[in-house]
Short mmCIF file of C-alpha atoms and ligand atoms in Angstrom, two decimals:
data_model
loop_
_atom_site.label_atom_id
_atom_site.label_comp_id
_atom_site.label_asym_id
_atom_site.label_seq_id
_atom_site.Cartn_x
_atom_site.Cartn_y
_atom_site.Cartn_z
CA MET A 1 0.00 0.00 0.00
CA GLU A 2 1.14 3.50 -0.83
CA GLN A 3 -0.14 6.96 0.14
CA THR A 4 -0.21 10.14 -1.93
CA LEU A 5 -1.44 13.72 -1.50
CA SER A 6 -4.25 14.93 -3.73
CA ILE A 7 -5.53 18.51 -3.94
CA ILE A 8 -8.72 19.55 -5.70
CA LYS A 9 -7.63 23.06 -6.72
CA PRO A 10 -9.73 26.25 -6.48
CA ASP A 11 -10.96 25.83 -10.08
CA GLY A 12 -12.21 22.31 -9.31
CA VAL A 13 -14.06 23.53 -6.22
CA ARG A 14 -15.55 26.49 -8.19
CA LYS A 15 -16.71 24.12 -10.94
CA ASN A 16 -18.62 22.07 -8.33
CA ILE A 17 -16.93 18.81 -9.30
CA ILE A 18 -15.53 17.66 -5.94
CA GLY A 19 -17.80 14.60 -5.96
CA ASP A 20 -16.96 13.71 -9.55
CA VAL A 21 -13.22 13.92 -8.86
CA ILE A 22 -13.42 11.79 -5.71
CA ARG A 23 -15.60 9.23 -7.49
CA ARG A 24 -12.91 8.84 -10.17
CA PHE A 25 -10.32 8.08 -7.49
CA GLU A 26 -12.55 5.68 -5.54
CA SER A 27 -13.79 3.82 -8.61
CA ARG A 28 -10.19 3.09 -9.63
CA GLY A 29 -9.15 1.58 -6.30
CA LEU A 30 -7.93 4.58 -4.30
CA THR A 31 -9.33 5.17 -0.81
CA VAL A 32 -9.64 8.55 0.92
CA ILE A 33 -7.94 8.14 4.33
CA ALA A 34 -7.79 11.86 5.28
CA MET A 35 -9.60 14.93 3.94
CA ARG A 36 -9.88 18.68 4.70
CA MET A 37 -11.30 21.74 2.96
CA LEU A 38 -9.25 24.90 3.49
CA GLN A 39 -8.09 28.10 1.84
CA MET A 40 -4.33 28.63 1.69
CA THR A 41 -2.79 32.04 2.21
CA LYS A 42 -0.40 33.19 -0.52
CA GLN A 43 2.46 32.38 1.87
CA GLU A 44 1.15 28.86 2.50
CA ALA A 45 0.85 28.27 -1.25
CA GLN A 46 4.43 29.52 -1.70
CA GLY A 47 5.56 27.06 0.97
CA PHE A 48 3.71 24.16 -0.63
CA TYR A 49 5.15 24.87 -4.10
CA ALA A 50 8.62 25.92 -2.86
CA VAL A 51 10.30 23.54 -5.36
CA HIS A 52 8.91 25.73 -8.16
CA LYS A 53 10.02 29.07 -6.69
CA GLU A 54 12.43 29.88 -9.53
CA ARG A 55 9.87 29.07 -12.24
CA PRO A 56 8.31 31.92 -14.23
CA PHE A 57 4.80 30.70 -13.32
CA PHE A 58 5.43 30.65 -9.52
CA ASP A 59 3.77 33.97 -8.68
CA SER A 60 0.70 33.30 -10.79
CA LEU A 61 0.46 29.69 -9.50
CA THR A 62 0.55 30.74 -5.85
CA ASP A 63 -2.00 33.54 -6.47
CA PHE A 64 -4.27 30.97 -8.09
CA MET A 65 -3.79 28.33 -5.38
CA SER A 66 -4.68 30.85 -2.68
CA SER A 67 -7.64 32.31 -4.62
CA GLY A 68 -10.30 30.07 -3.05
CA PRO A 69 -10.92 26.91 -1.06
CA VAL A 70 -9.27 23.62 -1.97
CA VAL A 71 -9.91 20.04 -0.88
CA VAL A 72 -6.79 18.23 0.32
CA MET A 73 -6.84 14.46 0.67
CA VAL A 74 -4.57 11.55 1.41
CA LEU A 75 -5.31 8.72 -1.01
CA GLU A 76 -4.20 5.17 -0.31
CA GLY A 77 -3.96 2.16 -2.57
CA PRO A 78 -1.57 -0.12 -4.41
CA ASP A 79 0.80 2.09 -6.43
CA ALA A 80 -1.25 5.13 -5.33
CA ILE A 81 1.22 7.79 -6.56
CA ALA A 82 1.39 6.53 -10.15
CA LEU A 83 -2.30 5.55 -10.24
CA ASN A 84 -3.37 9.00 -9.05
CA ARG A 85 -1.22 10.64 -11.73
CA LYS A 86 -2.72 8.37 -14.37
CA ILE A 87 -6.27 9.28 -13.30
CA MET A 88 -5.36 13.02 -13.30
CA GLY A 89 -3.70 13.03 -16.74
CA ALA A 90 -0.82 15.21 -17.97
CA THR A 91 -0.17 18.62 -16.34
CA ASN A 92 -0.96 20.25 -19.67
CA TYR A 93 -4.60 19.26 -20.28
CA GLU A 94 -4.07 19.55 -24.04
CA GLU A 95 -1.69 16.58 -23.78
CA ALA A 96 -3.80 14.60 -21.29
CA GLU A 97 -5.31 11.26 -22.30
CA GLU A 98 -9.03 10.88 -22.95
CA GLY A 99 -11.03 10.11 -19.82
CA THR A 100 -8.60 11.76 -17.40
CA ILE A 101 -9.69 14.44 -14.93
CA ARG A 102 -7.59 17.14 -16.57
CA LYS A 103 -8.70 16.26 -20.10
CA ASP A 104 -12.33 16.43 -19.02
CA PHE A 105 -12.25 19.46 -16.70
CA ALA A 106 -9.06 21.58 -16.93
CA SER A 107 -9.22 24.98 -18.59
CA SER A 108 -5.49 25.91 -18.72
CA ILE A 109 -2.09 24.53 -17.71
CA GLU A 110 -2.53 26.41 -14.43
CA SER A 111 -6.23 25.78 -13.82
CA ASN A 112 -5.79 22.03 -14.10
CA VAL A 113 -8.23 20.98 -11.36
CA VAL A 114 -6.02 18.62 -9.36
CA HIS A 115 -2.55 18.25 -7.92
CA GLY A 116 -0.92 14.91 -7.05
CA SER A 117 2.43 14.04 -5.49
CA ASP A 118 5.02 12.92 -8.02
CA ALA A 119 7.24 10.58 -5.94
CA PRO A 120 7.36 8.83 -2.53
CA GLU A 121 9.56 11.49 -0.91
CA THR A 122 7.35 14.36 -2.15
CA ALA A 123 4.23 12.47 -1.04
CA LYS A 124 5.62 12.24 2.48
CA THR A 125 6.50 15.96 2.63
CA GLU A 126 3.24 17.07 1.02
CA ILE A 127 1.07 14.91 3.31
CA ALA A 128 2.89 16.30 6.36
CA TYR A 129 2.29 19.86 5.07
CA PHE A 130 -1.46 19.47 5.68
CA PHE A 131 -2.01 16.51 8.01
CA SER A 132 -0.73 15.24 11.35
CA SER A 133 -0.42 11.47 11.75
CA LEU A 134 -3.54 11.54 13.99
CA ASP A 135 -5.64 12.87 11.05
CA ILE A 136 -4.82 9.90 8.82
CA MET A 137 -7.07 6.85 9.01
CA ALA A 138 -4.39 4.43 7.87
P1 LIG B 1 0.79 20.82 -10.37
O1 LIG B 1 0.79 19.37 -10.69
O2 LIG B 1 0.01 21.27 -9.19
O3 LIG B 1 2.32 21.31 -10.19
C1 LIG B 1 2.73 22.64 -10.46
C2 LIG B 1 1.65 23.47 -11.08
O4 LIG B 1 2.06 24.64 -11.72
C3 LIG B 1 0.97 22.68 -12.18
O5 LIG B 1 0.22 21.62 -11.64
C4 LIG B 1 0.16 23.77 -12.87
O6 LIG B 1 -1.05 24.04 -12.20
C5 LIG B 1 1.05 25.02 -12.67
N1 LIG B 1 1.68 25.48 -13.91
C6 LIG B 1 1.44 26.67 -14.49
N2 LIG B 1 2.16 26.82 -15.60
C7 LIG B 1 2.90 25.71 -15.73
C8 LIG B 1 3.86 25.28 -16.71
N3 LIG B 1 4.20 26.04 -17.75
N4 LIG B 1 4.41 24.06 -16.53
C9 LIG B 1 4.09 23.28 -15.47
N5 LIG B 1 3.18 23.65 -14.52
C10 LIG B 1 2.59 24.86 -14.67
#
């Protein structure tokens, strides 16, 4: 079993598709073992995306991620990190496969509905950014 962090971004919450997104995870074998709805400050978004701080899109990304509520979840399942990324589709929705969340719902490379951890080490750090071990129903 593996755990990964998933975020339904402000555009996903605004589009009223929280249930649809979670259903896609659950129907493919991922289980929600922790969940919170919250709105990040700009500073909290900068902390979460610190690895991207030199990128040209960092300022816009952190404005966007702090622009409204998000749903953060820990998903668990066999190969959860890779499976979650497969269900989400490519970062750029124009390159995402048919039937993925981003292909179906994203409206730009930034407003791409969901975030998912990309590796075991990042999953650990990202989960700890939002959840204490007592919050996780593992
Ligand atoms: P995410 O998987 O959350 O990781 C970083 C985010 O930066 C990405 O999804 C996009 O929302 C956003 N982003 C904006 N522009 C770009 C870009 N040119 N390349 C990659 N990510 C981008």
